N, CA, C and O atoms as a Tinker XYZ file with bonds, in Angstrom:
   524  protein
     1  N    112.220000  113.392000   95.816000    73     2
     2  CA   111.836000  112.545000   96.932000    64     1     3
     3  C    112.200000  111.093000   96.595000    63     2     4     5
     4  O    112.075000  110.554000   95.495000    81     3
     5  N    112.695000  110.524000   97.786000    73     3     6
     6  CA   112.946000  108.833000   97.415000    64     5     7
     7  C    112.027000  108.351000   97.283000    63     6     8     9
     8  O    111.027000  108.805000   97.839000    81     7
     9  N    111.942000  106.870000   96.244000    73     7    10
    10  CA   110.909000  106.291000   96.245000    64     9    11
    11  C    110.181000  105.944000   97.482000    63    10    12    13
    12  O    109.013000  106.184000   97.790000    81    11
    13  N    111.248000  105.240000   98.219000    73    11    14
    14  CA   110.520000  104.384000   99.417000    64    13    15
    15  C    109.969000  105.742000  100.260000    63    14    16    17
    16  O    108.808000  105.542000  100.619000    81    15
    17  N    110.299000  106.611000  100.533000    73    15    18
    18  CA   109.909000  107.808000  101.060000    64    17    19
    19  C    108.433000  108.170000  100.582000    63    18    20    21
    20  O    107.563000  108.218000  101.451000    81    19
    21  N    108.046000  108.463000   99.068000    73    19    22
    22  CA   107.033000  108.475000   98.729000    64    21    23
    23  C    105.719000  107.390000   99.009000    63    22    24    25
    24  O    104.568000  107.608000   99.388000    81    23
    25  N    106.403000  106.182000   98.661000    73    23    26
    26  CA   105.515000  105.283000   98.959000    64    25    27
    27  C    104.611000  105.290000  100.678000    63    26    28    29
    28  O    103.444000  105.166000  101.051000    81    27
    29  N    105.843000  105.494000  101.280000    73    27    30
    30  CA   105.316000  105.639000  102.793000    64    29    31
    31  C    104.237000  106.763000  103.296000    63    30    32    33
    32  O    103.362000  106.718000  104.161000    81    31
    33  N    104.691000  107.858000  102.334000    73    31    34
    34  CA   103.534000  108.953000  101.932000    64    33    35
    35  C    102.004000  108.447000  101.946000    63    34    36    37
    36  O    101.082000  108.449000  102.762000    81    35
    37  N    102.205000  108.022000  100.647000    73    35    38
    38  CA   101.165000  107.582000   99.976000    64    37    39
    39  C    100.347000  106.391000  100.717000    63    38    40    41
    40  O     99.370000  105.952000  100.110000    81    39
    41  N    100.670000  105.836000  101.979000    73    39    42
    42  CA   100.176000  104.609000  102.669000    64    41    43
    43  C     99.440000  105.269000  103.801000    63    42    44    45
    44  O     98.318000  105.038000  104.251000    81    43
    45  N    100.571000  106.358000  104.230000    73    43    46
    46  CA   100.142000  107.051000  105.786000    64    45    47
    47  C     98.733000  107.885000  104.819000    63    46    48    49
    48  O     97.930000  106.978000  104.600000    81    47
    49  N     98.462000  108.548000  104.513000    73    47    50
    50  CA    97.715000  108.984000  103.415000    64    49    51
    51  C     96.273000  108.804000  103.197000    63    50    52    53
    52  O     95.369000  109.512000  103.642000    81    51
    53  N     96.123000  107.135000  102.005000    73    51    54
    54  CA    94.997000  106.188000  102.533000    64    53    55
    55  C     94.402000  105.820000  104.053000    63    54    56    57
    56  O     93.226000  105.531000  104.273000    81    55
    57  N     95.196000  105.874000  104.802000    73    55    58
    58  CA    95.005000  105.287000  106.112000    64    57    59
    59  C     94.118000  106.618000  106.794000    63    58    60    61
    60  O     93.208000  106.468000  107.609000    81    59
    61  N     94.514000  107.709000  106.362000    73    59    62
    62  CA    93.720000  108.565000  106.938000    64    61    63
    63  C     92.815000  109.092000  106.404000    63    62    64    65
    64  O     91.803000  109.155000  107.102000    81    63
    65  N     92.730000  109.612000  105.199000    73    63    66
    66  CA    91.460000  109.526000  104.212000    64    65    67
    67  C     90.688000  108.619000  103.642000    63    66    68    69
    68  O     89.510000  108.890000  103.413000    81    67
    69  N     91.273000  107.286000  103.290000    73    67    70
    70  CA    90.379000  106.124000  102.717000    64    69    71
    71  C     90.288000  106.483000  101.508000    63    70    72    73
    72  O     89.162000  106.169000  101.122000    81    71
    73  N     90.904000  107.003000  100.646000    73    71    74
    74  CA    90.620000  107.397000   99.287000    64    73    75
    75  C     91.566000  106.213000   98.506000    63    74    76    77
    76  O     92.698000  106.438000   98.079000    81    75
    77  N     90.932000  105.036000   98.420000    73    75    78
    78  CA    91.575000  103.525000   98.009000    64    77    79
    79  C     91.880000  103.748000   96.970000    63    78    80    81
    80  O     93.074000  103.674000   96.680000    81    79
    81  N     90.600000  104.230000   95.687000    73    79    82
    82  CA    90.736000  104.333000   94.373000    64    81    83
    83  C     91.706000  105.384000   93.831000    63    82    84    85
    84  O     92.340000  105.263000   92.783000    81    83
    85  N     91.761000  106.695000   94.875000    73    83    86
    86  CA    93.262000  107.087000   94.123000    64    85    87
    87  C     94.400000  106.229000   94.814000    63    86    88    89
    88  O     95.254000  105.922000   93.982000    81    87
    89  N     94.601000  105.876000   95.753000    73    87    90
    90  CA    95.635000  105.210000   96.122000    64    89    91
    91  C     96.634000  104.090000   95.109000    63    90    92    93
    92  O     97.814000  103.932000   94.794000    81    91
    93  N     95.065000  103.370000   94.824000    73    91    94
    94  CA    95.574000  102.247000   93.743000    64    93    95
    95  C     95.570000  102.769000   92.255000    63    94    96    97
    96  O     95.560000  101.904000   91.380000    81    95
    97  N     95.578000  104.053000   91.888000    73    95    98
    98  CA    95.939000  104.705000   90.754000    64    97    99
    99  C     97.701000  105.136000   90.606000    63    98   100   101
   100  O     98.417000  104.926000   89.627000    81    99
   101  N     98.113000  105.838000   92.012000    73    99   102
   102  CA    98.626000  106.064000   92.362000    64   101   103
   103  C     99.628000  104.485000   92.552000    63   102   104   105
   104  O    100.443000  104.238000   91.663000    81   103
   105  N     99.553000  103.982000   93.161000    73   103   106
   106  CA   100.419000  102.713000   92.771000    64   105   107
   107  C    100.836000  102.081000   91.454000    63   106   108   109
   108  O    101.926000  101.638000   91.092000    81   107
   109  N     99.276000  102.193000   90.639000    73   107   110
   110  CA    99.582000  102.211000   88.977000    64   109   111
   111  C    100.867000  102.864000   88.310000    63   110   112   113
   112  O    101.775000  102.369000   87.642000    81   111
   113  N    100.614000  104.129000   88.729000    73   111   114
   114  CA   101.436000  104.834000   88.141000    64   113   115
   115  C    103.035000  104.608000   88.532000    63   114   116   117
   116  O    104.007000  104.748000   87.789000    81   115
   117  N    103.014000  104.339000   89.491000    73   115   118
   118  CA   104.445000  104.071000   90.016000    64   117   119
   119  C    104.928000  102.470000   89.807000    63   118   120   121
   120  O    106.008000  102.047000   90.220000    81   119
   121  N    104.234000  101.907000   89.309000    73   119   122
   122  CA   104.716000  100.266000   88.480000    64   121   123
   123  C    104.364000   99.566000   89.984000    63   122   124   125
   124  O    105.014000   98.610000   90.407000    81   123
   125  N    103.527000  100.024000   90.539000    73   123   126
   126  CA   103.637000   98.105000   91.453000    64   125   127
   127  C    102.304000   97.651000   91.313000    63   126   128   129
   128  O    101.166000   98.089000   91.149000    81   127
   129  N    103.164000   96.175000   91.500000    73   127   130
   130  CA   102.198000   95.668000   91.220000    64   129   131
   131  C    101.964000   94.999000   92.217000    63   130   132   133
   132  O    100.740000   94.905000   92.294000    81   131
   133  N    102.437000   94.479000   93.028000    73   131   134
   134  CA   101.336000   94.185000   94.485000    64   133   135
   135  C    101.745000   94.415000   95.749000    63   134   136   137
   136  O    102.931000   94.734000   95.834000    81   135
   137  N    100.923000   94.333000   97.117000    73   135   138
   138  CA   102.024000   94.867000   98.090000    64   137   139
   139  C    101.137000   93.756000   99.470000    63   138   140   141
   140  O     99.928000   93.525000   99.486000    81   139
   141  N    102.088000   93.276000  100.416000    73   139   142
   142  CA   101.405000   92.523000  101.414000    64   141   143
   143  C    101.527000   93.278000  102.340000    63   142   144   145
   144  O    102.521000   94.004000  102.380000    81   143
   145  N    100.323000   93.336000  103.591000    73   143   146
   146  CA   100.002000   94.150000  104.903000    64   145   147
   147  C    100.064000   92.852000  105.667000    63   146   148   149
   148  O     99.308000   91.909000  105.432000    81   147
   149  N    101.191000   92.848000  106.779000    73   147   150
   150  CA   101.047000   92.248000  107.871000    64   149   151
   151  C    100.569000   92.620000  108.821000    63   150   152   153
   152  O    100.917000   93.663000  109.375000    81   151
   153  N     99.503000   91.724000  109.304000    73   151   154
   154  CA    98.592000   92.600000  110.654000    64   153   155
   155  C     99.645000   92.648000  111.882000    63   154   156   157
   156  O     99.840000   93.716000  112.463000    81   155
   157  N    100.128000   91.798000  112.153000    73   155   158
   158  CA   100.386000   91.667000  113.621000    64   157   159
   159  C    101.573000   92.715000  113.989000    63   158   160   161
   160  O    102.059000   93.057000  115.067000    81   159
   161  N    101.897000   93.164000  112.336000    73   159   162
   162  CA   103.410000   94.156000  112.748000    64   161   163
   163  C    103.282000   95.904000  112.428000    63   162   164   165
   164  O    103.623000   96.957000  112.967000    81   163
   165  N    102.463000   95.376000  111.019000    73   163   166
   166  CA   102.101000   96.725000  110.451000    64   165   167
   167  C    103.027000   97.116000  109.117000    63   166   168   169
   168  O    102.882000   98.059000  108.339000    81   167
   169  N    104.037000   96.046000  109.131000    73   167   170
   170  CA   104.786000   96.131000  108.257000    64   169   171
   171  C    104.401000   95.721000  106.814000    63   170   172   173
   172  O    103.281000   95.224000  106.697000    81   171
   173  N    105.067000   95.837000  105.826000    73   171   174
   174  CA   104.549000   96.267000  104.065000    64   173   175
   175  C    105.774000   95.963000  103.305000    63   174   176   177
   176  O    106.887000   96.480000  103.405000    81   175
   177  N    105.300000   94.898000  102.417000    73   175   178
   178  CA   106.640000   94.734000  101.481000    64   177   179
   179  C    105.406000   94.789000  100.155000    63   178   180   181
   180  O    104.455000   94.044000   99.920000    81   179
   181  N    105.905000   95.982000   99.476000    73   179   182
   182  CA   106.027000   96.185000   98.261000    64   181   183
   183  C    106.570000   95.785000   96.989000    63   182   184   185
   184  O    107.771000   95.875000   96.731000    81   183
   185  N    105.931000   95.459000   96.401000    73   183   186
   186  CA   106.443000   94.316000   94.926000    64   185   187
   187  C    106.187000   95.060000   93.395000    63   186   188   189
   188  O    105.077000   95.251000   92.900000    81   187
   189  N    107.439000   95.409000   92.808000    73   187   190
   190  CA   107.367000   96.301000   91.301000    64   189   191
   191  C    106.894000   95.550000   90.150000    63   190   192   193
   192  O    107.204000   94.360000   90.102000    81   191
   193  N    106.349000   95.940000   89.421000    73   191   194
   194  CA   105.918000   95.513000   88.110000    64   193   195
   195  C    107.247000   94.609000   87.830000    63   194   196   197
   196  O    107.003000   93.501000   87.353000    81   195
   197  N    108.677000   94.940000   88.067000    73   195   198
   198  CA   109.924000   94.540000   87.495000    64   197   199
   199  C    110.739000   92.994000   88.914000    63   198   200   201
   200  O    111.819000   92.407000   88.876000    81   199
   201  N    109.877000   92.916000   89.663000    73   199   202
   202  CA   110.172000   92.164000   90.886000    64   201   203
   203  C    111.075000   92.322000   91.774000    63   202   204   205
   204  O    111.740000   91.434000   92.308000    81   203
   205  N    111.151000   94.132000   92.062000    73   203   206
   206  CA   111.873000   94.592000   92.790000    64   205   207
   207  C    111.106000   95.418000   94.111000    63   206   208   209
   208  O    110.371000   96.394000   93.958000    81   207
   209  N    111.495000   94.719000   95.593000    73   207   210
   210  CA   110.810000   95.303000   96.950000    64   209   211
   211  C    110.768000   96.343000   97.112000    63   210   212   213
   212  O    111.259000   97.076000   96.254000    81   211
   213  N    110.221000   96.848000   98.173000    73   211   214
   214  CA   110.386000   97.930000   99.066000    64   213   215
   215  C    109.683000   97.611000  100.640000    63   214   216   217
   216  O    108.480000   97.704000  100.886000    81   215
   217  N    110.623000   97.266000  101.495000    73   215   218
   218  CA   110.304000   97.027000  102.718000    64   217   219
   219  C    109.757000   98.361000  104.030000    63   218   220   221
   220  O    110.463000   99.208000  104.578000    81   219
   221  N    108.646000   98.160000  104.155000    73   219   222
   222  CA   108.483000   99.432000  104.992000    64   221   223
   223  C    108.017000   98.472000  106.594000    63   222   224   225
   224  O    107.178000   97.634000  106.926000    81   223
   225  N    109.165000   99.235000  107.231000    73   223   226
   226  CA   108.205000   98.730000  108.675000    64   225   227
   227  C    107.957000   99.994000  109.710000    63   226   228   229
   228  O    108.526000  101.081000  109.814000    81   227
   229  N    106.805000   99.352000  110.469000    73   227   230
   230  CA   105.535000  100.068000  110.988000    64   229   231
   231  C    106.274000  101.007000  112.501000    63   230   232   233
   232  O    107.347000  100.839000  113.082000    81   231
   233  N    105.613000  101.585000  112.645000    73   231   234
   234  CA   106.103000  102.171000  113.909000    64   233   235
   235  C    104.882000  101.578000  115.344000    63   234   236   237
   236  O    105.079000  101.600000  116.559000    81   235
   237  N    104.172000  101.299000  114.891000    73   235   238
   238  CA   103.006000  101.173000  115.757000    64   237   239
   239  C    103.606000   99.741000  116.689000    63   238   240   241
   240  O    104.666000   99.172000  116.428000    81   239
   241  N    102.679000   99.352000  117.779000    73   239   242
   242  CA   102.867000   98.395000  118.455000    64   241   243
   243  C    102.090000   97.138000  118.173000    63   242   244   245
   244  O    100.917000   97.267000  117.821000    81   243
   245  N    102.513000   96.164000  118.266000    73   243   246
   246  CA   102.288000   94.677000  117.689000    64   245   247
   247  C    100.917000   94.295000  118.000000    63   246   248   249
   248  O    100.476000   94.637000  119.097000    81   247
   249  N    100.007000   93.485000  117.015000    73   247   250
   250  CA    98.992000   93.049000  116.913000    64   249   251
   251  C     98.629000   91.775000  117.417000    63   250   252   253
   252  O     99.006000   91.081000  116.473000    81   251
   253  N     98.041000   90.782000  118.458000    73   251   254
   254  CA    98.001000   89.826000  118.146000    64   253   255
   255  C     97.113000   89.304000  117.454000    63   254   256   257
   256  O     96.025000   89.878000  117.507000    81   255
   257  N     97.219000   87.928000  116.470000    73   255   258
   258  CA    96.823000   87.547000  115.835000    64   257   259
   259  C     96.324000   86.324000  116.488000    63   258   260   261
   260  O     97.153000   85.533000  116.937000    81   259
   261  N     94.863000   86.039000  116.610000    73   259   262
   262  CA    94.002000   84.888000  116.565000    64   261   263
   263  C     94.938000   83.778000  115.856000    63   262   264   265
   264  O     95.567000   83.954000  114.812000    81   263
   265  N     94.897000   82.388000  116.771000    73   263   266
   266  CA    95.736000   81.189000  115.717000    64   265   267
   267  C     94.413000   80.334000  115.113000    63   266   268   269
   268  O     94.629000   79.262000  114.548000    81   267
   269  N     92.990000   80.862000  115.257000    73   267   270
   270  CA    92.130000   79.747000  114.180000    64   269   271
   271  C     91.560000   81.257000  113.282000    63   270   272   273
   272  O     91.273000   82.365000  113.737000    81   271
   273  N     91.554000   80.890000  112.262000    73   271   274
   274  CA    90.913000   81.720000  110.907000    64   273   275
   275  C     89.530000   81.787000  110.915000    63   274   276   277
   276  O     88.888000   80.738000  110.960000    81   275
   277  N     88.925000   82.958000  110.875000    73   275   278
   278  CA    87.554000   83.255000  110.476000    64   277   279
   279  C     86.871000   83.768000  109.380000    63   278   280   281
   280  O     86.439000   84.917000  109.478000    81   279
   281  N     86.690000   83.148000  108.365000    73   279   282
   282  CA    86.479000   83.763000  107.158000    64   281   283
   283  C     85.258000   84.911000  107.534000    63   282   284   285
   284  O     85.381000   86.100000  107.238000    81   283
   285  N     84.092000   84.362000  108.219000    73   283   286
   286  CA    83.041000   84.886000  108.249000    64   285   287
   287  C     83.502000   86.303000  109.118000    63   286   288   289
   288  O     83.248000   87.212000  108.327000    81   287
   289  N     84.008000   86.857000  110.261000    73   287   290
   290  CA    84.849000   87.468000  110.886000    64   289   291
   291  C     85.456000   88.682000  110.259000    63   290   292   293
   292  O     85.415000   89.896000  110.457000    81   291
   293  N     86.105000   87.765000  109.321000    73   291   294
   294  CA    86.997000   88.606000  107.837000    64   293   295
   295  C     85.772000   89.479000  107.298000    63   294   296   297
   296  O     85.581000   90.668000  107.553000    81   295
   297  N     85.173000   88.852000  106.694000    73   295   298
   298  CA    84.407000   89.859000  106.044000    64   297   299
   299  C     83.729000   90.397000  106.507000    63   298   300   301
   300  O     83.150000   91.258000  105.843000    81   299
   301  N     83.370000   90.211000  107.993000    73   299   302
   302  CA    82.497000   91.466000  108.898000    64   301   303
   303  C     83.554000   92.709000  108.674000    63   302   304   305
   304  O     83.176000   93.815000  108.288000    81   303
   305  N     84.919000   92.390000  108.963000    73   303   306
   306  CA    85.612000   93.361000  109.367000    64   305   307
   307  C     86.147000   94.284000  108.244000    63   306   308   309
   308  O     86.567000   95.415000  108.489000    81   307
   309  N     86.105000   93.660000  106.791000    73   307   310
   310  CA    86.191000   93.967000  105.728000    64   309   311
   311  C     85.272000   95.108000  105.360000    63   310   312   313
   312  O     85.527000   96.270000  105.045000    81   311
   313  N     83.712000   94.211000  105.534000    73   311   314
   314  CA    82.638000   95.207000  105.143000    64   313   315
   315  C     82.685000   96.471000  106.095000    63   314   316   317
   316  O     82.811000   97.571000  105.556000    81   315
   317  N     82.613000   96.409000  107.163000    73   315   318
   318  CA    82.955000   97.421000  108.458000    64   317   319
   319  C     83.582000   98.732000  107.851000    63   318   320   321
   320  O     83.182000   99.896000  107.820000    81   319
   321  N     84.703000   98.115000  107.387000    73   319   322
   322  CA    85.557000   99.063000  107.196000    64   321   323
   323  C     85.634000  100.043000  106.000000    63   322   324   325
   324  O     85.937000  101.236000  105.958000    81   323
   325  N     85.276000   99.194000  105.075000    73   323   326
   326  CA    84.844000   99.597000  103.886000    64   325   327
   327  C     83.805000  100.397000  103.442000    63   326   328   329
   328  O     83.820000  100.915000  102.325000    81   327
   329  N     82.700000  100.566000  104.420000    73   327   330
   330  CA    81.571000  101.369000  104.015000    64   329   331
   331  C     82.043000  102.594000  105.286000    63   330   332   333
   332  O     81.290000  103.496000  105.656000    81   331
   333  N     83.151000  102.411000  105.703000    73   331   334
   334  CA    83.107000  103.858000  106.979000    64   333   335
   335  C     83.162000  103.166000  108.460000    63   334   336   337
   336  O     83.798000  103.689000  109.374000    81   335
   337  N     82.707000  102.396000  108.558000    73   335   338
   338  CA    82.181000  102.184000  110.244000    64   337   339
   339  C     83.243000  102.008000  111.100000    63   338   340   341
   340  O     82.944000  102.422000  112.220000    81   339
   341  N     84.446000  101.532000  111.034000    73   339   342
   342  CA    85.938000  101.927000  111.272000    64   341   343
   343  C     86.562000  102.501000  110.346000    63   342   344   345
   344  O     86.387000  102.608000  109.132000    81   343
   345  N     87.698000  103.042000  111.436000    73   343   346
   346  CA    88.940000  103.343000  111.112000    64   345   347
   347  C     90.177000  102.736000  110.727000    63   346   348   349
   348  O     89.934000  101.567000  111.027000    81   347
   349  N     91.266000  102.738000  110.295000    73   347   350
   350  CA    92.237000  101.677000  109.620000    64   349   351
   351  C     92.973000  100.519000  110.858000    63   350   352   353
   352  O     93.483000   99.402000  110.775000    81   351
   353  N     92.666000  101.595000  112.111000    73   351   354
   354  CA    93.515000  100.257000  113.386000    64   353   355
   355  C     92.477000   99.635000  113.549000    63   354   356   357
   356  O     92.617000   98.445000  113.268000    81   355
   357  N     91.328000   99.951000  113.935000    73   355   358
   358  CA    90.088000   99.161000  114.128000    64   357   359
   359  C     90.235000   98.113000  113.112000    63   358   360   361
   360  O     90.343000   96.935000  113.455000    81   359
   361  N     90.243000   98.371000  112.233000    73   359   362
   362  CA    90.273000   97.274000  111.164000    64   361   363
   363  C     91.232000   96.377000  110.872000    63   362   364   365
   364  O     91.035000   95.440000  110.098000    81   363
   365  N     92.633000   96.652000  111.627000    73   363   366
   366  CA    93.226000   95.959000  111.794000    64   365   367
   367  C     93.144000   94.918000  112.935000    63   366   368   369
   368  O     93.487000   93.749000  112.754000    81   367
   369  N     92.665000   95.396000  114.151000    73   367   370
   370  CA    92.626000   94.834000  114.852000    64   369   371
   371  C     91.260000   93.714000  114.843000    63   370   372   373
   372  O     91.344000   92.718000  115.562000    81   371
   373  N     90.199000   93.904000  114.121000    73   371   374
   374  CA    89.146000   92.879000  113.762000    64   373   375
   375  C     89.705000   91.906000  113.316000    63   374   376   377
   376  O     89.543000   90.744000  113.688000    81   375
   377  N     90.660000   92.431000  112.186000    73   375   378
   378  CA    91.029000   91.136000  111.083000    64   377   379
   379  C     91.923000   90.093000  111.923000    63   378   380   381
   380  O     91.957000   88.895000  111.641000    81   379
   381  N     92.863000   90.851000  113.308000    73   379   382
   382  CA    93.621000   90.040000  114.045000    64   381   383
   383  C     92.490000   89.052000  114.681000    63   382   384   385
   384  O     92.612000   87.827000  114.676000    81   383
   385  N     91.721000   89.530000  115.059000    73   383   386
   386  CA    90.632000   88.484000  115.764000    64   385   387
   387  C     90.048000   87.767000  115.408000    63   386   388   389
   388  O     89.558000   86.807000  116.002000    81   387
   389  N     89.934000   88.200000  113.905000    73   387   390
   390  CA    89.496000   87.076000  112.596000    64   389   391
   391  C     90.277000   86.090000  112.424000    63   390   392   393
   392  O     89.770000   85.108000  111.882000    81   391
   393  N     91.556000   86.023000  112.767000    73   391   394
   394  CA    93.022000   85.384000  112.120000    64   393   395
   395  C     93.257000   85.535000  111.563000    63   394   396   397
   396  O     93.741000   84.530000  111.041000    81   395
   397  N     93.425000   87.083000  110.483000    73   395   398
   398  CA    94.163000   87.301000  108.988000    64   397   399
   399  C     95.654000   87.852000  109.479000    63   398   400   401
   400  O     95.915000   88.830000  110.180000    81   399
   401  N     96.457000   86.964000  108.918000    73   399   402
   402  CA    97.967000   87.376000  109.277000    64   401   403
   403  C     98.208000   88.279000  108.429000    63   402   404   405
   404  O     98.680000   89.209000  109.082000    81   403
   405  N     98.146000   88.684000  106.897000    73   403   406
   406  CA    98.012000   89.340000  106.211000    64   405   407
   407  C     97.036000   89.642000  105.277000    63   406   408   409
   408  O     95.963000   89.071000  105.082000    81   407
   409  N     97.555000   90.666000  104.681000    73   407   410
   410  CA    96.465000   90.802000  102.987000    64   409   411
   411  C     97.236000   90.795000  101.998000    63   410   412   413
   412  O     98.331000   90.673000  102.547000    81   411
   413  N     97.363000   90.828000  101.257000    73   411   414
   414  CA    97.754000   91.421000   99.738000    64   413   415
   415  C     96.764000   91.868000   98.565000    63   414   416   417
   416  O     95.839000   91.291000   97.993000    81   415
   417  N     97.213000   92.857000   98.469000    73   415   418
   418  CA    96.587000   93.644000   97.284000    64   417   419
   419  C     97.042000   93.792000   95.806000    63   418   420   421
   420  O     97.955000   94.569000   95.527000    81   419
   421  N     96.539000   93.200000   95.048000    73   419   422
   422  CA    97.217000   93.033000   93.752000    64   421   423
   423  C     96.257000   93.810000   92.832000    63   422   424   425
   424  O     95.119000   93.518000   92.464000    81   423
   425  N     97.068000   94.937000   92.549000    73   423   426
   426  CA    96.977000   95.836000   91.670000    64   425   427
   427  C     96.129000   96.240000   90.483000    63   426   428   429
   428  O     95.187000   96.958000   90.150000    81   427
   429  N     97.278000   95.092000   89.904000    73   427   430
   430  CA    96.449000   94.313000   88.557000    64   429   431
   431  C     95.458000   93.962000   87.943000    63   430   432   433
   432  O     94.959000   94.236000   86.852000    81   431
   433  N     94.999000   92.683000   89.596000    73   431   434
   434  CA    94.138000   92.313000   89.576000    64   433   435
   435  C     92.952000   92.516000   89.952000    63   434   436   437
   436  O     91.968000   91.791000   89.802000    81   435
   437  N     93.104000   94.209000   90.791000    73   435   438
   438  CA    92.251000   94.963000   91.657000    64   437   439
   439  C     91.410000   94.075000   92.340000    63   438   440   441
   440  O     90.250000   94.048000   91.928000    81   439
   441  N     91.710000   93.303000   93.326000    73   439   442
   442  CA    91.499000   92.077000   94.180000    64   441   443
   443  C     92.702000   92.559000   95.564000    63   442   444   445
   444  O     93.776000   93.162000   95.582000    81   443
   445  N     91.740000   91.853000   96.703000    73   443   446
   446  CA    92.470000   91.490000   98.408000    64   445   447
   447  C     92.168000   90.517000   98.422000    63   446   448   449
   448  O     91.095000   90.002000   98.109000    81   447
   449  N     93.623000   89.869000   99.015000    73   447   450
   450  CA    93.167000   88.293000   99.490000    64   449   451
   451  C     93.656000   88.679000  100.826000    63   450   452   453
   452  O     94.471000   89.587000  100.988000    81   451
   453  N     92.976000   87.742000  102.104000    73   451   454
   454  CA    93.113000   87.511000  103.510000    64   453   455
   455  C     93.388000   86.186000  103.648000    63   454   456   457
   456  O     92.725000   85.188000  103.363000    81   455
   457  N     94.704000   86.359000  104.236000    73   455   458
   458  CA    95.474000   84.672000  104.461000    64   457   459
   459  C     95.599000   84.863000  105.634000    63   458   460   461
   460  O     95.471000   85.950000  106.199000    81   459
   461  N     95.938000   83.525000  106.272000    73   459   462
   462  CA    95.714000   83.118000  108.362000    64   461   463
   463  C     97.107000   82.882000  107.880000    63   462   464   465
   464  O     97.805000   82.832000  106.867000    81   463
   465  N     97.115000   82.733000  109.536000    73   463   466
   466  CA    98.909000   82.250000  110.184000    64   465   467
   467  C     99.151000   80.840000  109.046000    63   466   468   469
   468  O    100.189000   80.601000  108.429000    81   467
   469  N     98.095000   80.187000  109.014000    73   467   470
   470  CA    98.660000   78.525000  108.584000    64   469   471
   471  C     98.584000   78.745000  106.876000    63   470   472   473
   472  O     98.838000   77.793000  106.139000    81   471
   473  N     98.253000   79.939000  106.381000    73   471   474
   474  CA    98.270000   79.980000  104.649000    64   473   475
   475  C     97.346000   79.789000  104.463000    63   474   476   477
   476  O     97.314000   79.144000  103.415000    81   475
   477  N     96.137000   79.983000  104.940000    73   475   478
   478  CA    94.863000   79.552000  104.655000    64   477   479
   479  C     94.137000   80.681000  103.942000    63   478   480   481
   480  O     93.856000   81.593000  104.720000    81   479
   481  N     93.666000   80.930000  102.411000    73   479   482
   482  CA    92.288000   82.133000  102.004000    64   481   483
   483  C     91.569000   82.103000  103.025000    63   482   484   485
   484  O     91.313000   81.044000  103.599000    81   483
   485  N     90.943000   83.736000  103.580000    73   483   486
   486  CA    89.964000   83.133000  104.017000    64   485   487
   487  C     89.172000   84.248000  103.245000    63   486   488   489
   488  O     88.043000   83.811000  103.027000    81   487
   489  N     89.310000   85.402000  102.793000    73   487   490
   490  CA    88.214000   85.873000  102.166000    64   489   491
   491  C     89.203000   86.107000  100.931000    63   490   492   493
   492  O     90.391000   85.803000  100.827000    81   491
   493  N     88.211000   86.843000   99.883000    73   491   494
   494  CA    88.604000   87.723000   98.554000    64   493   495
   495  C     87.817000   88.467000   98.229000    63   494   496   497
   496  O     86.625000   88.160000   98.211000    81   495
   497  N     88.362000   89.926000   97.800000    73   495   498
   498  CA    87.176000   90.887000   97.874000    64   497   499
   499  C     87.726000   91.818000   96.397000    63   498   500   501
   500  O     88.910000   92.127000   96.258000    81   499
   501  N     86.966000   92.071000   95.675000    73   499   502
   502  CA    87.229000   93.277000   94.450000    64   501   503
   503  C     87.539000   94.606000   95.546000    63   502   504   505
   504  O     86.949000   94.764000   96.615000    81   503
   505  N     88.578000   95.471000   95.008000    73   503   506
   506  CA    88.692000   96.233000   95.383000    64   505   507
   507  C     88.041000   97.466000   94.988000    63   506   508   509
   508  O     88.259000   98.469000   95.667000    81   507
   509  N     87.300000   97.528000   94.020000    73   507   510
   510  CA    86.532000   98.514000   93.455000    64   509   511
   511  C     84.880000   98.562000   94.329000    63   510   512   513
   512  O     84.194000   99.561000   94.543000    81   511
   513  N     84.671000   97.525000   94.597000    73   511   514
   514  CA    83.097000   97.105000   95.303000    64   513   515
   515  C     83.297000   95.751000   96.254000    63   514   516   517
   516  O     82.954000   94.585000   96.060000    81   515
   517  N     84.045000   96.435000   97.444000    73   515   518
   518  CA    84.677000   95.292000   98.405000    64   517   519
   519  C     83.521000   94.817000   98.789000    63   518   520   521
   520  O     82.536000   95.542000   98.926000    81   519
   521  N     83.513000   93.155000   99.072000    73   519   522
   522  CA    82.803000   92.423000  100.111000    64   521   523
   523  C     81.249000   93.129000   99.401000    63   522   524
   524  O     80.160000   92.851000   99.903000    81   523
């Protein structure tokens, strides 16, 4: 199987089970080390331990994104999601209303950061015991 093939696996996957902690084992193992989620597209660029991409884009239809940032927002939609109470579009679509243009998830650092349209943090959450 191709990499980028697998990876896309492994995304559609989480999204439907929520099983984060193998997910991000599963990324371990395959050397990356971090990957950004754009809300408004759905699209995913993937980043290797070695600083080599993998561009995946979304099939779904476009998000809009809030232009003022809500940290407080963010982490409703964070916690929400995280204990069950949505599903992965739901949760996308909060964070659009929050203003998170993206996330990134760094591996490594088993940490999410939520950045707005203008580059702004607005939350950070451990990924082991989010929010």
């Amino acid at each position: 199987m191709e990499f980028s093939e697998m990876l896309c696996g492994l995304f559609e996957q989480v999204r439907c089970k929520s099983d984060f902690l193998q997910f991000l084992t599963e990324l371990k193992q395959n050397n990356i080390s971090y990957y950004i989620y754009f809300v408004a597209t759905g699209n995913v660029k993937i980043v290797t331990t070695t600083d080599s991409y993998v561009a995946m884009k979304s099939h779904r239809s476009l998000i809009k994104v809030s232009a003022g940032g809500s940290s407080c927002l963010t982490k409703i939609a964070a916690r929400r999601h995280f204990t069950g109470l949505t599903h992965f579009d739901q949760y996308c679509r909060e964070l659009a209303r929050a203003g998170v243009f993206k996330w990134v998830v760094d591996v490594e650092e088993v940490s999410r950061y939520y950045w707005s349209k203008d580059n702004q943090l607005l939350h950070t959450e451990n990924i082991i015991s989010p929010t």
